[in-house]
Amino acid sequence: MTFRQCSAIKHIPDVAKGLRDTREFNELPHRVSEIRRRLAHERQSRTENDDAVDKSGDKCLSQIQTLRQTFNVIFDRLERHTISEMESRKTSLRNNIQADVDQIDDVTEKLKMLTDALKDGSDTNEALSYIGFSKCDEMVFNVQLLLQTIANKDNFKMTFQPFKGITEYLSSLEMLGEVICEGGEKPLPGPDHVFEVETQVQHNVKVADDKLTCKISGICRLTNGEFLLSDNGNSKLKLLNSSYQVMSTSDVPGCPRDVCSTGQREAAVTVDNDYQDRHEILLVRVKAGRIEQMRTIELQHPCGGLVHHDGQLYVTTGTALHVYDMAGGQGRQLYSDETGQYTVYRCAVSSDGSRIYITNYTHHQLVTLNKDGTTLSTLTHPKLRHQVTPHVTAQGHVFVTCWGRDAVVQVTEKNNQQTVTTLAGENNGLTPFSLCFNSNGSLVIGQVDDDIVELKLK
């Protein structure tokens, strides 16, 4: 921790002299009163939203039960799972609302205590008055920030949306439909918006039987808000809940290189080990908080990066990009670069499939392809030093981890000009390797150590 050097030292009695006669001191009770009024208003608003979430949850339940009558043969299992998911999400929403209410109650009580203490001591001791005034003034500033944060949130609500084609797929589904939660965080801005990191929080993902340091080579978010990690250091898959706590693990017979979600609660993992001549894609699913390994797709080439889009798996070999269907057939080479060992290191695909981003680790480049494998652009930049993993959001924001600079960067494009901005890293302890985007507006970074890092963006 560092401290600023003081240019001068003044005694509190000297600074406090005449404080009670200032306009700021006399206006403070009015400012506090206004802040308390706004706090009360926001508390009432959040309480009403809590009731609305409860009612919308009841509406979802009614829809679930109505749909249940059409599928009496197999609805018992699906209804239990769907209601459990809805209740879990409703509880999560209400917990978020209650957290706001608790914050409002806490700062309201603290403001009352400070103003009461200020009133009691204002006629006897100017030094105490000054201290009280300073604390109260600082709290008013912090409360104003809290109010702005809470006021900018949309109200939560839930709706129920049945899955399409439910009759055909009923026997294989885990739930009747998806409980959709709306509100809370604001929608993301457009793809040319340059983010800043608001907060950076580390979460330890080491478990008791890990023998080596974790190396989070891949990370993806599942549709239910959980995260699946590939720990290359300990040859494991690790399942995290939405609070980034490890729920379960599964040993992998080889080195897991990357992981991607393939829909609902299923995922694919590249497993590669030259010593065992093992090159394969492992298909897994998450059920009741556990990782189930289903089957493997054997490959005839090395495999590293992995992305799923529209029923296809994009696999990098180090020097080429291959595409397979989910059954492992119809494989084809989409792109290659034989000028180095890691010229096609990892990849990401835009939500519409029109752009494929490839990290060229050897030549420090970000290559953009169209869906046919034709090169659209090649970006070389001093900040793109030994790129590892690219990631593109549904809105088109492009992020890249750079091992050579221990940094996470964002690449934006405007008027055919690409710009690289460092978001985090550069001598602050990050060892970023993999990454994915969370729906709450955060980047989740898998590191070459025992932690993942959540970067809250703004």
Coordinates of C-alpha atoms in Angstrom, one line a residue:
M1 CA 0.0 0.0 0.0
T2 CA 1.3 3.5 -0.8
F3 CA 0.5 6.8 0.8
R4 CA 0.6 10.3 -0.6
Q5 CA 3.1 12.6 1.1
C6 CA 1.5 15.4 3.1
S7 CA 2.4 18.9 2.1
A8 CA 1.3 20.2 5.5
I9 CA -0.1 19.0 8.8
K10 CA -2.9 20.8 10.4
H11 CA -4.5 20.2 13.8
I12 CA -8.2 19.3 13.7
P13 CA -9.2 22.1 16.1
D14 CA -7.6 24.6 13.7
V15 CA -9.3 23.1 10.7
A16 CA -12.7 22.8 12.5
K17 CA -12.7 26.3 13.7
G18 CA -15.8 28.1 12.4
L19 CA -17.2 25.0 10.8
R20 CA -20.6 25.4 12.3
D21 CA -21.0 28.8 10.7
T22 CA -20.4 27.5 7.2
R23 CA -23.1 27.0 4.6
E24 CA -22.0 23.4 4.0
F25 CA -22.4 22.5 7.7
N26 CA -25.8 24.0 8.0
E27 CA -27.1 22.5 4.7
L28 CA -25.9 19.0 5.7
P29 CA -29.2 18.0 7.6
H30 CA -31.2 18.9 4.5
R31 CA -28.9 16.9 2.2
V32 CA -29.2 13.9 4.5
S33 CA -33.0 14.3 4.6
E34 CA -33.2 14.3 0.8
I35 CA -30.9 11.2 0.6
R36 CA -33.1 9.4 3.2
R37 CA -36.2 10.3 1.2
R38 CA -34.6 8.8 -2.0
L39 CA -33.5 5.7 -0.1
A40 CA -37.0 5.2 1.2
H41 CA -38.4 5.6 -2.4
E42 CA -35.9 3.1 -3.8
R43 CA -36.6 0.6 -1.0
Q44 CA -40.3 0.8 -1.7
S45 CA -39.6 0.3 -5.4
R46 CA -37.5 -2.8 -4.8
T47 CA -40.1 -4.2 -2.4
E48 CA -42.8 -3.8 -5.0
N49 CA -40.5 -5.5 -7.6
D50 CA -40.1 -8.3 -5.1
D51 CA -43.9 -8.8 -5.1
A52 CA -44.0 -8.6 -8.9
V53 CA -41.3 -11.3 -9.2
D54 CA -43.3 -13.5 -6.8
K55 CA -46.5 -13.0 -8.9
S56 CA -44.6 -13.6 -12.2
G57 CA -43.2 -16.7 -10.7
D58 CA -46.8 -17.8 -9.8
K59 CA -47.8 -17.1 -13.5
C60 CA -44.9 -19.2 -14.7
L61 CA -46.0 -22.0 -12.4
S62 CA -49.5 -21.8 -13.8
Q63 CA -48.2 -22.1 -17.3
I64 CA -46.0 -25.0 -16.4
Q65 CA -48.9 -26.9 -14.9
T66 CA -51.2 -26.2 -17.8
L67 CA -48.6 -27.6 -20.2
R68 CA -48.2 -30.5 -17.9
Q69 CA -51.7 -31.8 -18.7
T70 CA -50.8 -32.4 -22.3
F71 CA -47.9 -34.8 -21.5
N72 CA -49.2 -36.9 -18.6
V73 CA -47.1 -39.9 -19.4
I74 CA -43.7 -38.3 -18.9
F75 CA -44.5 -34.9 -17.3
D76 CA -43.8 -35.9 -13.6
R77 CA -40.0 -35.9 -14.1
L78 CA -39.9 -32.8 -16.3
E79 CA -42.3 -30.8 -14.1
R80 CA -40.2 -31.4 -11.0
H81 CA -37.0 -30.3 -12.8
T82 CA -38.6 -27.2 -14.4
I83 CA -40.3 -26.0 -11.2
S84 CA -37.0 -26.5 -9.3
E85 CA -35.2 -24.4 -11.9
M86 CA -37.9 -21.7 -11.8
E87 CA -37.9 -21.6 -7.9
S88 CA -34.1 -21.4 -7.9
R89 CA -34.1 -18.5 -10.3
K90 CA -36.9 -16.8 -8.5
T91 CA -34.9 -17.1 -5.3
S92 CA -31.9 -15.7 -7.0
L93 CA -33.8 -12.7 -8.2
R94 CA -35.4 -12.1 -4.8
N95 CA -32.0 -12.4 -3.2
N96 CA -30.7 -9.7 -5.5
I97 CA -33.6 -7.5 -4.6
Q98 CA -33.2 -8.2 -0.9
A99 CA -29.5 -7.4 -1.2
D100 CA -30.4 -3.9 -2.5
V101 CA -33.0 -3.6 0.3
D102 CA -30.4 -4.6 2.9
Q103 CA -27.9 -2.1 1.6
I104 CA -30.6 0.6 1.7
D105 CA -31.5 -0.3 5.3
D106 CA -27.9 -0.4 6.4
V107 CA -26.9 3.0 5.0
T108 CA -30.2 4.5 6.2
E109 CA -29.4 3.4 9.8
K110 CA -25.8 4.6 9.5
L111 CA -26.9 8.0 8.2
K112 CA -29.3 8.3 11.1
M113 CA -26.6 7.4 13.7
L114 CA -24.1 9.9 12.2
T115 CA -26.6 12.7 12.0
D116 CA -27.8 12.0 15.6
A117 CA -24.2 12.0 16.8
L118 CA -23.5 15.2 14.9
K119 CA -26.4 16.9 16.4
D120 CA -25.5 15.8 19.9
G121 CA -21.9 16.9 19.7
S122 CA -22.3 20.1 17.6
D123 CA -22.7 22.4 20.6
T124 CA -19.8 21.2 22.7
N125 CA -16.8 20.3 20.6
E126 CA -15.9 21.7 17.2
A127 CA -13.3 19.0 16.6
L128 CA -15.9 16.3 17.1
S129 CA -18.3 18.2 14.9
Y130 CA -15.6 18.3 12.2
I131 CA -15.0 14.6 12.4
G132 CA -18.7 13.8 12.4
F133 CA -19.2 16.2 9.5
S134 CA -16.4 14.6 7.5
K135 CA -17.7 11.1 8.0
C136 CA -21.2 12.1 7.2
D137 CA -20.2 14.0 4.1
E138 CA -18.2 11.0 2.9
M139 CA -21.1 8.6 3.5
V140 CA -23.5 10.9 1.6
F141 CA -21.2 10.7 -1.4
N142 CA -21.1 6.9 -1.2
V143 CA -24.8 6.7 -0.7
Q144 CA -25.3 8.8 -3.8
L145 CA -23.2 6.3 -5.8
L146 CA -25.3 3.5 -4.3
L147 CA -28.5 5.2 -5.3
Q148 CA -27.3 5.8 -8.8
T149 CA -26.4 2.1 -9.1
I150 CA -29.8 0.9 -7.8
A151 CA -31.8 3.4 -9.7
N152 CA -30.2 2.3 -13.0
K153 CA -31.3 -1.3 -12.6
D154 CA -34.3 -2.5 -14.6
N155 CA -37.0 -4.3 -12.6
F156 CA -36.7 -8.0 -12.5
K157 CA -39.4 -10.3 -13.9
M158 CA -39.7 -13.8 -15.1
T159 CA -41.6 -15.4 -18.0
F160 CA -42.0 -19.0 -19.1
Q161 CA -41.3 -20.1 -22.6
P162 CA -41.8 -23.7 -23.7
F163 CA -39.2 -25.4 -25.8
K164 CA -40.0 -25.6 -29.5
G165 CA -40.6 -29.1 -30.9
I166 CA -41.4 -30.4 -27.4
T167 CA -43.5 -33.4 -28.6
E168 CA -40.6 -34.8 -30.6
Y169 CA -37.8 -34.1 -28.1
L170 CA -39.8 -34.6 -24.9
S171 CA -38.2 -37.9 -23.8
S172 CA -34.7 -36.4 -24.0
L173 CA -35.4 -33.0 -22.4
E174 CA -34.3 -32.1 -18.9
M175 CA -37.0 -29.4 -18.4
L176 CA -40.3 -28.3 -20.0
G177 CA -39.0 -24.9 -21.0
E178 CA -36.7 -22.1 -20.0
V179 CA -37.4 -19.7 -17.1
I180 CA -36.3 -16.3 -18.5
C181 CA -35.3 -13.7 -16.0
E182 CA -35.3 -10.1 -17.2
G183 CA -34.2 -6.9 -15.5
G184 CA -31.2 -6.2 -13.3
E185 CA -28.2 -5.4 -15.5
K186 CA -28.6 -3.1 -18.5
P187 CA -28.2 -4.5 -22.0
L188 CA -24.7 -4.4 -23.4
P189 CA -23.7 -1.5 -25.7
G190 CA -22.8 -2.0 -29.3
P191 CA -19.7 -3.8 -30.5
D192 CA -17.7 -0.6 -31.0
H193 CA -18.0 0.3 -27.3
V194 CA -14.7 0.2 -25.5
F195 CA -15.1 -1.3 -22.0
E196 CA -13.3 -0.4 -18.8
V197 CA -12.8 -2.7 -15.8
E198 CA -14.9 -1.6 -12.8
T199 CA -13.8 -4.4 -10.4
Q200 CA -11.5 -7.4 -10.4
V201 CA -12.2 -10.3 -8.1
Q202 CA -10.3 -13.6 -7.7
H203 CA -12.0 -17.0 -7.0
N204 CA -10.0 -20.0 -6.0
V205 CA -10.8 -23.2 -7.9
K206 CA -8.3 -25.6 -6.4
V207 CA -9.7 -28.7 -4.8
A208 CA -8.3 -31.0 -2.1
D209 CA -7.1 -33.8 -4.5
D210 CA -5.4 -31.4 -7.0
K211 CA -1.8 -32.6 -7.1
L212 CA -0.4 -29.7 -9.2
T213 CA -1.1 -26.0 -9.8
C214 CA -4.3 -25.5 -11.7
K215 CA -4.0 -24.4 -15.4
I216 CA -7.5 -23.3 -16.5
S217 CA -7.0 -24.0 -20.2
G218 CA -10.7 -23.6 -21.0
I219 CA -13.9 -22.1 -19.5
C220 CA -17.4 -21.8 -20.7
R221 CA -20.8 -20.8 -19.3
L222 CA -23.7 -23.2 -19.4
T223 CA -27.2 -22.2 -20.1
N224 CA -28.2 -22.5 -16.5
G225 CA -25.6 -20.0 -15.3
E226 CA -23.0 -22.6 -14.2
F227 CA -19.5 -22.8 -15.5
L228 CA -17.4 -25.7 -16.8
L229 CA -13.6 -25.5 -16.6
S230 CA -10.9 -27.6 -18.1
D231 CA -8.0 -27.8 -15.7
N232 CA -5.0 -28.9 -17.8
G233 CA -2.7 -29.0 -14.9
N234 CA -4.6 -31.6 -13.0
S235 CA -6.4 -33.4 -16.0
K236 CA -9.8 -32.5 -14.7
L237 CA -13.1 -30.9 -15.6
K238 CA -14.5 -28.7 -12.8
L239 CA -18.1 -27.6 -12.5
L240 CA -18.7 -24.2 -10.8
N241 CA -22.0 -22.7 -9.7
S242 CA -23.0 -19.1 -10.6
S243 CA -21.0 -17.8 -7.6
Y244 CA -17.8 -19.5 -8.9
Q245 CA -17.7 -22.2 -6.3
V246 CA -16.5 -25.7 -7.3
M247 CA -19.5 -28.1 -7.1
S248 CA -17.9 -31.2 -8.6
T249 CA -15.0 -32.5 -10.7
S250 CA -14.4 -35.3 -13.2
D251 CA -11.0 -36.8 -14.1
V252 CA -10.1 -36.7 -17.8
P253 CA -7.9 -39.5 -19.3
G254 CA -5.4 -37.1 -20.9
C255 CA -4.8 -33.4 -21.1
P256 CA -8.0 -31.3 -21.5
R257 CA -7.2 -28.3 -23.8
D258 CA -10.4 -26.4 -24.2
V259 CA -14.1 -26.6 -23.4
C260 CA -17.2 -25.1 -25.0
S261 CA -21.0 -25.3 -24.4
T262 CA -22.9 -27.2 -27.0
G263 CA -26.5 -26.4 -25.8
Q264 CA -28.6 -26.8 -22.7
R265 CA -26.3 -28.4 -20.1
E266 CA -24.0 -30.2 -22.5
A267 CA -20.4 -29.4 -23.4
A268 CA -17.5 -30.6 -25.5
V269 CA -13.8 -30.8 -24.5
T270 CA -10.7 -31.3 -26.5
V271 CA -8.4 -33.9 -25.0
D272 CA -4.9 -34.1 -26.5
N273 CA -1.8 -36.0 -25.4
D274 CA 1.0 -36.8 -27.9
Y275 CA 2.6 -39.3 -25.5
Q276 CA -0.5 -41.4 -25.5
D277 CA -1.4 -40.7 -29.1
R278 CA -4.7 -39.3 -27.9
H279 CA -6.5 -36.7 -29.9
E280 CA -10.2 -36.6 -29.3
I281 CA -13.3 -34.5 -28.4
L282 CA -15.0 -35.6 -25.2
L283 CA -18.7 -34.9 -25.0
V284 CA -20.1 -34.4 -21.5
R285 CA -23.3 -33.3 -19.8
V286 CA -24.1 -31.8 -16.4
K287 CA -26.9 -33.4 -14.4
A288 CA -27.8 -32.7 -10.7
G289 CA -24.6 -30.9 -10.1
R290 CA -22.4 -33.7 -11.6
I291 CA -20.4 -34.1 -14.7
E292 CA -21.3 -37.1 -16.8
Q293 CA -18.9 -38.2 -19.6
M294 CA -21.0 -39.5 -22.5
R295 CA -18.8 -40.4 -25.5
T296 CA -15.7 -39.3 -27.5
I297 CA -15.0 -38.3 -31.1
E298 CA -11.6 -39.6 -32.1
L299 CA -9.5 -37.3 -34.3
Q300 CA -6.6 -37.9 -36.7
H301 CA -4.8 -34.7 -35.8
P302 CA -3.8 -32.7 -32.7
C303 CA -6.6 -30.7 -31.1
G304 CA -6.4 -27.5 -29.0
G305 CA -9.0 -24.7 -29.3
L306 CA -12.7 -25.7 -29.5
V307 CA -15.8 -23.7 -30.3
H308 CA -19.4 -24.8 -31.0
H309 CA -21.7 -22.9 -33.3
D310 CA -24.9 -24.0 -35.0
G311 CA -24.3 -27.7 -34.6
Q312 CA -20.7 -27.6 -35.7
L313 CA -17.4 -28.0 -33.8
Y314 CA -14.5 -25.8 -34.8
V315 CA -11.2 -27.4 -33.7
T316 CA -7.7 -25.9 -34.0
T317 CA -4.6 -28.1 -34.5
G318 CA -1.9 -25.5 -34.0
T319 CA -1.5 -24.8 -37.7
A320 CA -5.0 -25.5 -39.1
L321 CA -8.7 -25.0 -38.4
H322 CA -11.0 -28.0 -38.9
V323 CA -14.8 -28.2 -38.7
Y324 CA -16.9 -31.3 -37.6
D325 CA -20.5 -32.0 -37.0
M326 CA -21.6 -33.2 -33.6
A327 CA -21.3 -36.8 -34.6
G328 CA -17.7 -36.4 -35.6
G329 CA -18.3 -36.9 -39.2
Q330 CA -18.0 -34.6 -42.3
G331 CA -14.7 -33.2 -41.1
R332 CA -13.1 -30.6 -43.3
Q333 CA -10.1 -28.2 -43.1
L334 CA -11.3 -24.7 -43.3
Y335 CA -8.0 -22.8 -42.9
S336 CA -4.3 -23.5 -42.4
D337 CA -1.0 -21.6 -41.9
E338 CA 2.2 -23.7 -41.9
T339 CA 4.6 -20.7 -41.2
G340 CA 5.0 -21.6 -37.6
Q341 CA 4.1 -24.1 -34.8
Y342 CA 1.2 -22.2 -33.3
T343 CA -0.2 -20.1 -36.1
V344 CA -3.7 -21.4 -35.5
Y345 CA -3.8 -21.5 -31.8
R346 CA -7.4 -20.9 -30.7
C347 CA -10.6 -19.5 -32.3
A348 CA -13.9 -17.8 -31.7
V349 CA -17.0 -17.6 -33.9
S350 CA -19.5 -14.6 -34.0
S351 CA -23.1 -15.3 -33.1
D352 CA -24.2 -15.2 -36.7
G353 CA -21.3 -17.3 -37.9
S354 CA -20.1 -14.7 -40.4
R355 CA -16.7 -14.1 -38.7
I356 CA -14.1 -16.5 -37.2
Y357 CA -11.3 -15.1 -35.1
I358 CA -8.0 -17.0 -34.9
T359 CA -5.1 -16.2 -32.6
N360 CA -1.7 -16.6 -34.3
Y361 CA 0.5 -17.2 -31.2
T362 CA 3.7 -17.4 -33.3
H363 CA 3.4 -14.2 -35.2
H364 CA 1.4 -12.2 -32.6
Q365 CA -1.6 -11.7 -34.9
L366 CA -5.4 -11.8 -34.7
V367 CA -6.7 -13.2 -38.0
T368 CA -10.3 -12.7 -39.0
L369 CA -11.9 -15.2 -41.5
N370 CA -15.3 -15.4 -43.1
K371 CA -17.5 -18.5 -42.7
D372 CA -15.8 -20.0 -45.8
G373 CA -12.3 -19.6 -44.3
T374 CA -11.2 -16.7 -46.5
T375 CA -9.0 -14.1 -44.6
L376 CA -10.8 -10.8 -44.1
S377 CA -8.1 -9.1 -42.0
T378 CA -4.9 -9.8 -40.2
L379 CA -4.2 -7.5 -37.2
T380 CA -0.6 -7.1 -35.9
H381 CA -0.3 -4.9 -32.8
P382 CA 2.3 -4.4 -30.0
K383 CA -0.4 -5.2 -27.4
L384 CA -1.1 -8.5 -29.1
R385 CA 1.9 -10.3 -27.7
H386 CA 1.6 -14.2 -27.8
Q387 CA -2.2 -14.2 -28.0
V388 CA -3.9 -17.3 -26.5
T389 CA -7.7 -17.3 -26.5
P390 CA -10.1 -15.0 -28.3
H391 CA -13.8 -14.6 -27.3
V392 CA -16.6 -12.8 -29.1
T393 CA -19.9 -11.9 -27.3
A394 CA -23.4 -12.2 -28.8
Q395 CA -23.2 -8.4 -29.4
G396 CA -19.9 -8.7 -31.3
H397 CA -17.4 -7.5 -28.7
V398 CA -14.0 -9.2 -29.2
F399 CA -11.7 -10.0 -26.3
V400 CA -8.3 -11.7 -26.3
T401 CA -6.0 -13.0 -23.6
C402 CA -2.3 -12.3 -24.3
W403 CA 0.2 -14.4 -22.5
G404 CA 3.2 -12.4 -23.7
R405 CA 2.0 -9.4 -21.8
D406 CA -0.1 -11.1 -19.1
A407 CA -3.0 -9.0 -20.2
V408 CA -6.6 -9.1 -21.4
V409 CA -7.4 -6.8 -24.4
Q410 CA -10.4 -5.7 -26.4
V411 CA -10.3 -5.4 -30.2
T412 CA -12.8 -3.0 -31.7
E413 CA -13.4 -2.1 -35.3
K414 CA -14.8 1.2 -36.7
N415 CA -14.6 2.5 -40.3
N416 CA -12.5 -0.6 -41.2
Q417 CA -9.9 0.4 -38.5
Q418 CA -9.1 -2.0 -35.7
T419 CA -8.1 -0.7 -32.3
V420 CA -6.6 -2.7 -29.4
T421 CA -7.3 -1.6 -25.8
T422 CA -5.8 -3.2 -22.7
L423 CA -8.5 -3.9 -20.1
A424 CA -6.5 -5.6 -17.4
G425 CA -3.1 -7.0 -16.7
E426 CA 0.4 -5.7 -17.3
N427 CA 2.2 -6.3 -14.1
N428 CA -0.9 -6.6 -11.8
G429 CA -0.6 -10.3 -11.2
L430 CA -2.8 -11.7 -14.0
T431 CA -1.7 -14.9 -15.8
P432 CA -4.6 -15.1 -18.3
F433 CA -5.1 -18.1 -20.5
S434 CA -8.8 -18.8 -21.2
L435 CA -11.9 -16.6 -21.0
C436 CA -15.6 -16.4 -21.4
F437 CA -18.3 -13.8 -21.0
N438 CA -20.9 -13.9 -18.3
S439 CA -24.4 -12.6 -18.8
N440 CA -24.0 -10.1 -15.9
G441 CA -21.5 -8.1 -17.9
S442 CA -18.3 -9.7 -16.6
L443 CA -15.4 -11.4 -18.2
V444 CA -14.4 -14.6 -16.5
I445 CA -10.6 -15.3 -16.9
G446 CA -9.1 -18.7 -16.5
Q447 CA -5.5 -18.4 -15.2
V448 CA -2.3 -20.4 -15.2
D449 CA -2.6 -20.7 -11.4
D450 CA -5.3 -21.8 -8.8
D451 CA -7.6 -18.9 -9.5
I452 CA -10.1 -17.6 -12.0
V453 CA -10.6 -13.8 -12.2
E454 CA -13.9 -12.0 -12.7
L455 CA -13.6 -8.6 -14.4
K456 CA -16.7 -6.6 -14.0
L457 CA -17.0 -4.3 -17.1
K458 CA -18.6 -0.9 -17.6

